[in-house]
PDB file of C-alpha atoms in Angstrom:
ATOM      1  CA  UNK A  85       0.000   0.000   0.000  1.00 48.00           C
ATOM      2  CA  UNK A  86       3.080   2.317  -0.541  1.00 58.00           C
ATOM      3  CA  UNK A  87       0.775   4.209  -3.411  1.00 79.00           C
ATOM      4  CA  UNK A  88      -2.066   5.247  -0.436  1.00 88.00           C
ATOM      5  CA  UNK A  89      -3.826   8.336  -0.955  1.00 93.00           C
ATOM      6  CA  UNK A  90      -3.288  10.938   1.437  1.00 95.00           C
ATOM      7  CA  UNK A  91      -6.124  12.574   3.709  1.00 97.00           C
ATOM      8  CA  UNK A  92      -5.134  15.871   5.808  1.00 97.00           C
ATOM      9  CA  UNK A  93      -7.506  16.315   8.592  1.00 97.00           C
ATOM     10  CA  UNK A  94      -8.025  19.581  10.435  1.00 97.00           C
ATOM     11  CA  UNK A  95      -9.934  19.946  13.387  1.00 95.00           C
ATOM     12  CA  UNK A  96      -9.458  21.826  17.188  1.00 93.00           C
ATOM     13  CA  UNK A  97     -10.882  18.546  18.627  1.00 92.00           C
ATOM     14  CA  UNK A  98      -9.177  16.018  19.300  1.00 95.00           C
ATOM     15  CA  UNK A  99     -11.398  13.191  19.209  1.00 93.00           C
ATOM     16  CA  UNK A 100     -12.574  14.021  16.052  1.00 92.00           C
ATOM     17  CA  UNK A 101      -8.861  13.935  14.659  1.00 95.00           C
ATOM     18  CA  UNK A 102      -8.529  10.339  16.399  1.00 95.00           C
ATOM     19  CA  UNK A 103     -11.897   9.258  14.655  1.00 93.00           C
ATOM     20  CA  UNK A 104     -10.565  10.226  11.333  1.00 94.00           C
ATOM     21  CA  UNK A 105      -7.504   8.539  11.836  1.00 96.00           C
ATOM     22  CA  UNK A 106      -8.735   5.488  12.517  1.00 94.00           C
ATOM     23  CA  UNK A 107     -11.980   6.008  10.010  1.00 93.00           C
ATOM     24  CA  UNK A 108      -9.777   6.728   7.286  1.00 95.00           C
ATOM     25  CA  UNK A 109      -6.285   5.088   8.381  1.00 94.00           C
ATOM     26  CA  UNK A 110      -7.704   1.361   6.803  1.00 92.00           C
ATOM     27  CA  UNK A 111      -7.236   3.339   3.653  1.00 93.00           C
ATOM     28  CA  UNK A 112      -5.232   6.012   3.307  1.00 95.00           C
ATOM     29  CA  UNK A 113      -2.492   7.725   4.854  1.00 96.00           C
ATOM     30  CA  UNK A 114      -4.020  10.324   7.424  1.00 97.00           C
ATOM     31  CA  UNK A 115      -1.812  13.611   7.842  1.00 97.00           C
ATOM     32  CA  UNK A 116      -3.921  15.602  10.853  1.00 97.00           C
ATOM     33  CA  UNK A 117      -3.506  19.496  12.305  1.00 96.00           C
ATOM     34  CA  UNK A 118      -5.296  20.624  15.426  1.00 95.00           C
ATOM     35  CA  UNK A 119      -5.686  24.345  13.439  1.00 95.00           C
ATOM     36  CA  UNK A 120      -5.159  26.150  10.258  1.00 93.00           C
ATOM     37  CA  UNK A 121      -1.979  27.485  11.024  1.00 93.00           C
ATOM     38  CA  UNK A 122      -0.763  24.234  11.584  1.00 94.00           C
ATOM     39  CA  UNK A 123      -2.218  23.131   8.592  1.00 94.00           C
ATOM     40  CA  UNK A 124      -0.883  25.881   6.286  1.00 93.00           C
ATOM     41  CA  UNK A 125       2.476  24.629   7.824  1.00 93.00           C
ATOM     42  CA  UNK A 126       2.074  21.610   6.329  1.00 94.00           C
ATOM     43  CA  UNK A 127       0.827  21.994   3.167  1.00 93.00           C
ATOM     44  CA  UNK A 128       3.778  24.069   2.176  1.00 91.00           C
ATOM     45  CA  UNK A 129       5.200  21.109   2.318  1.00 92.00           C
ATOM     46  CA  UNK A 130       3.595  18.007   2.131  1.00 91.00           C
ATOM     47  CA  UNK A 131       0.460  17.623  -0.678  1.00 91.00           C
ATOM     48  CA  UNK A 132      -2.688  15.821   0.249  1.00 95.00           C
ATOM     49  CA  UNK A 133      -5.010  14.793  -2.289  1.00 95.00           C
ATOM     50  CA  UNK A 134      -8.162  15.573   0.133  1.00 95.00           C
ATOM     51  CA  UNK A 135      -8.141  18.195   2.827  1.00 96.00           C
ATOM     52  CA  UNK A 136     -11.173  17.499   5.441  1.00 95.00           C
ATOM     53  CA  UNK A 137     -11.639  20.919   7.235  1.00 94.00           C
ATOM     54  CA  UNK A 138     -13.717  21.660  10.358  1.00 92.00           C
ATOM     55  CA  UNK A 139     -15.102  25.532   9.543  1.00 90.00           C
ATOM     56  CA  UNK A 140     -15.391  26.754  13.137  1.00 88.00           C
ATOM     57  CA  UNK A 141     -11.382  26.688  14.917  1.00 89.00           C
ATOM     58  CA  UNK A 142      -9.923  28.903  17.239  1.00 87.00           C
ATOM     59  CA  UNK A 143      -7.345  31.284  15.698  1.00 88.00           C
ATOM     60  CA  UNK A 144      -7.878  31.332  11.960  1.00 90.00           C
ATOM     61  CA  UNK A 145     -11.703  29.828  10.964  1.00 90.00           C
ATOM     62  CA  UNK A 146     -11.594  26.568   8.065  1.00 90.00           C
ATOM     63  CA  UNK A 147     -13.057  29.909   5.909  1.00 90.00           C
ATOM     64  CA  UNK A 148      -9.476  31.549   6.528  1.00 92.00           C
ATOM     65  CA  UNK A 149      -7.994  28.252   5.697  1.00 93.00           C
ATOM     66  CA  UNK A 150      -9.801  27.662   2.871  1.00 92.00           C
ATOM     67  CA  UNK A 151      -9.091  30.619   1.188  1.00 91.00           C
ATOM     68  CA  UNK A 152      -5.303  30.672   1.529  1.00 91.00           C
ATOM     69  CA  UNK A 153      -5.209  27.197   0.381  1.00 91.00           C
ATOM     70  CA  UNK A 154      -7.830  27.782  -2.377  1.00 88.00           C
ATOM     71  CA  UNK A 155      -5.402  30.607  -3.793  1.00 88.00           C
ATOM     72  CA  UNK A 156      -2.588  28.274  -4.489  1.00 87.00           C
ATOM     73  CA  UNK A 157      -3.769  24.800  -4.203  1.00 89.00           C
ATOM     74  CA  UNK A 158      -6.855  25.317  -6.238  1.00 88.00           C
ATOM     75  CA  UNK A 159      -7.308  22.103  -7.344  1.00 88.00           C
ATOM     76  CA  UNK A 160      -7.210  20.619  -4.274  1.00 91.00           C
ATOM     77  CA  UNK A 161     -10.520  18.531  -3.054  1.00 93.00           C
ATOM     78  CA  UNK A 162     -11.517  20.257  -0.107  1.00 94.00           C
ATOM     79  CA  UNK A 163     -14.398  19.245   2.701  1.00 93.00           C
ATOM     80  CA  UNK A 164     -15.625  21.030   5.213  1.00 91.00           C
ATOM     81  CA  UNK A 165     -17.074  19.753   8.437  1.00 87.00           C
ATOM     82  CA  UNK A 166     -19.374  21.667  10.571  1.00 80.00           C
ATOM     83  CA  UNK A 167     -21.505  21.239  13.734  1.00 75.00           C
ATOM     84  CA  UNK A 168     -24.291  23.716  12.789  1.00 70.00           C
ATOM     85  CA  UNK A 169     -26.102  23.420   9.195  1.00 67.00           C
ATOM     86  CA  UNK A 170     -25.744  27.086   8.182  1.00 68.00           C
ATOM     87  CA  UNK A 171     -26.427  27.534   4.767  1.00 72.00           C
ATOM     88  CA  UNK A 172     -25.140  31.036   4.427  1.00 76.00           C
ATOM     89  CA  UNK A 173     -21.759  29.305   5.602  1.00 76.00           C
ATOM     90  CA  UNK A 174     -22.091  26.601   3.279  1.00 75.00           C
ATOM     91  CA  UNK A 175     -22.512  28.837   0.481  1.00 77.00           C
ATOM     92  CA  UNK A 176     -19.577  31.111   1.587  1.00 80.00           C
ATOM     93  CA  UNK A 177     -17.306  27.821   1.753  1.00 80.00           C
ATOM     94  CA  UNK A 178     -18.689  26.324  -1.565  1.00 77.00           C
ATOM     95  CA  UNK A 179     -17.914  29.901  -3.316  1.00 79.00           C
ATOM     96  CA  UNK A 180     -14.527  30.012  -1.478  1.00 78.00           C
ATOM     97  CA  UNK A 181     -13.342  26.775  -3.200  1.00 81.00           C
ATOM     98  CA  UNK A 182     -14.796  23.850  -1.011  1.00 85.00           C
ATOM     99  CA  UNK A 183     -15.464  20.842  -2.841  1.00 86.00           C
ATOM    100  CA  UNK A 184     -18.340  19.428  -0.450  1.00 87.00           C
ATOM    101  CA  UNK A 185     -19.822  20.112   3.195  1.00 85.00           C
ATOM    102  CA  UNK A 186     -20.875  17.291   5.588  1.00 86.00           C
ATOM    103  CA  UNK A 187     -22.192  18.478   8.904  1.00 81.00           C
ATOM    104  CA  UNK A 188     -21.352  16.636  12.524  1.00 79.00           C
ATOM    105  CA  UNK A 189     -22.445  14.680  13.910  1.00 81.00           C
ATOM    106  CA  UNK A 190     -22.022  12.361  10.332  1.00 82.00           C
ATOM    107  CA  UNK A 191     -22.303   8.668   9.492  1.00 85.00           C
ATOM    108  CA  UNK A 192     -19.163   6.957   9.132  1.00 88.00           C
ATOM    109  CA  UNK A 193     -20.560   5.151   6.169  1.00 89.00           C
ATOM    110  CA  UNK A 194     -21.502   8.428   4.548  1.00 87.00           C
ATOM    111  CA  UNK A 195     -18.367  10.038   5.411  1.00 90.00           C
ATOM    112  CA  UNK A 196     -16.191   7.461   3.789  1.00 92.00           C
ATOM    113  CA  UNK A 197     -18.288   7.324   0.820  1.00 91.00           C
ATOM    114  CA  UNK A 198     -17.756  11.080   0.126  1.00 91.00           C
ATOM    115  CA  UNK A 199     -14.287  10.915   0.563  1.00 94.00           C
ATOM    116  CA  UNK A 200     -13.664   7.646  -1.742  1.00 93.00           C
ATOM    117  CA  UNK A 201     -16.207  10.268  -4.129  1.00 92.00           C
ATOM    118  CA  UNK A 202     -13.490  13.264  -3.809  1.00 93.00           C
ATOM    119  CA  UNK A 203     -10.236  10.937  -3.949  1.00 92.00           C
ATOM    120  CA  UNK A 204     -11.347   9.629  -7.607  1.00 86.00           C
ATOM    121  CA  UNK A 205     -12.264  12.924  -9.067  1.00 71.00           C
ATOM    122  CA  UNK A 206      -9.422  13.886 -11.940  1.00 60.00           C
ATOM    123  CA  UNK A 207      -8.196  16.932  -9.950  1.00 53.00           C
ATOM    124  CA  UNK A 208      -7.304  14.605  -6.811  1.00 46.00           C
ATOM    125  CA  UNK A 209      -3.921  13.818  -8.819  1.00 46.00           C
ATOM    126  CA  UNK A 210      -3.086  16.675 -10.023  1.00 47.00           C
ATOM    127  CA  UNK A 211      -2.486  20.386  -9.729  1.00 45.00           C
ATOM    128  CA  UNK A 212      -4.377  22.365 -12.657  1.00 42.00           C
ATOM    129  CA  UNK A 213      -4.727  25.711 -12.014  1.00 43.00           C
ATOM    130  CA  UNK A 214      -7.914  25.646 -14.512  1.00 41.00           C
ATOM    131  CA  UNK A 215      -9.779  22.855 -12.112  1.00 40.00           C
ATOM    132  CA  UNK A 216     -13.031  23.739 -10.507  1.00 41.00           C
ATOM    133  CA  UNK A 217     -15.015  21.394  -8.811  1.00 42.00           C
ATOM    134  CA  UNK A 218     -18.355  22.510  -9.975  1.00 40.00           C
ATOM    135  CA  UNK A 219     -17.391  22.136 -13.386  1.00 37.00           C
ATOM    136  CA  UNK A 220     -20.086  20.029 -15.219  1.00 36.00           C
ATOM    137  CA  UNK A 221     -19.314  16.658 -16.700  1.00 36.00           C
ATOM    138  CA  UNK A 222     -20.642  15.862 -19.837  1.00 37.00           C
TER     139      UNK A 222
END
């Protein structure tokens, strides 16, 4: 399994960073930050093919995050997790470069089947700059 996609996981709590790691550790290799400046510390150097991002974190919000990574990882699948269905936050996210929004509590099974979804879209391998996930399919 040396060819394992890689997940990054960003979340303030804890248990939810454990949960992913052992959720998604069966499949892929699990890269976790406990807030976006963490996180931005690691993607300058290490490239994920999925970024799951909690929206409400101390410090810098998953909005903040998202938009710095958006502007020069735009390709990049990105979900974001929240506790409260807000739609005027899911808009903001969706416009801001997310790729999907799952709230929490979520089903495991659902949860995994959006990420497998995310991981075999053409821009999880590579870097385009023209990429947007909204882009119709023929």
């Amino acid at each position: 399994m040396a060819n394992r996609k890689t997940v990054m996981v960003v979340d303030d709590d804890p248990d939810i960073l454990k949960t992913m790691d052992i959720l998604l550790g069966r499949e892929y290799a699990v890269i976790a930050a406990s807030d976006g400046d963490a996180a931005l510390s690691i993607l300058a150097k290490q490239r994920p093919q999925l970024l799951i991002l909690d929206v409400s974190m101390p410090k810098m919000s998953g909005l903040e995050v998202l938009k710095s990574v958006h502007a020069s990882l735009p390709a990049l699948a990105v979900l974001m997790l929240t506790a409260e269905m807000d739609l005027d936050v899911a808009k903001r996210a969706l416009e801001c470069g997310a790729t999907a929004y799952i709230t929490k509590p979520f089903e495991y099974d659902a949860l995994l089947v959006e990420v497998k979804r995310l991981l075999e879209t053409p821009a999880a391998d590579d870097d385009e700059k023209n990429y947007r996930p909204w882009r119709v399919k023929p």
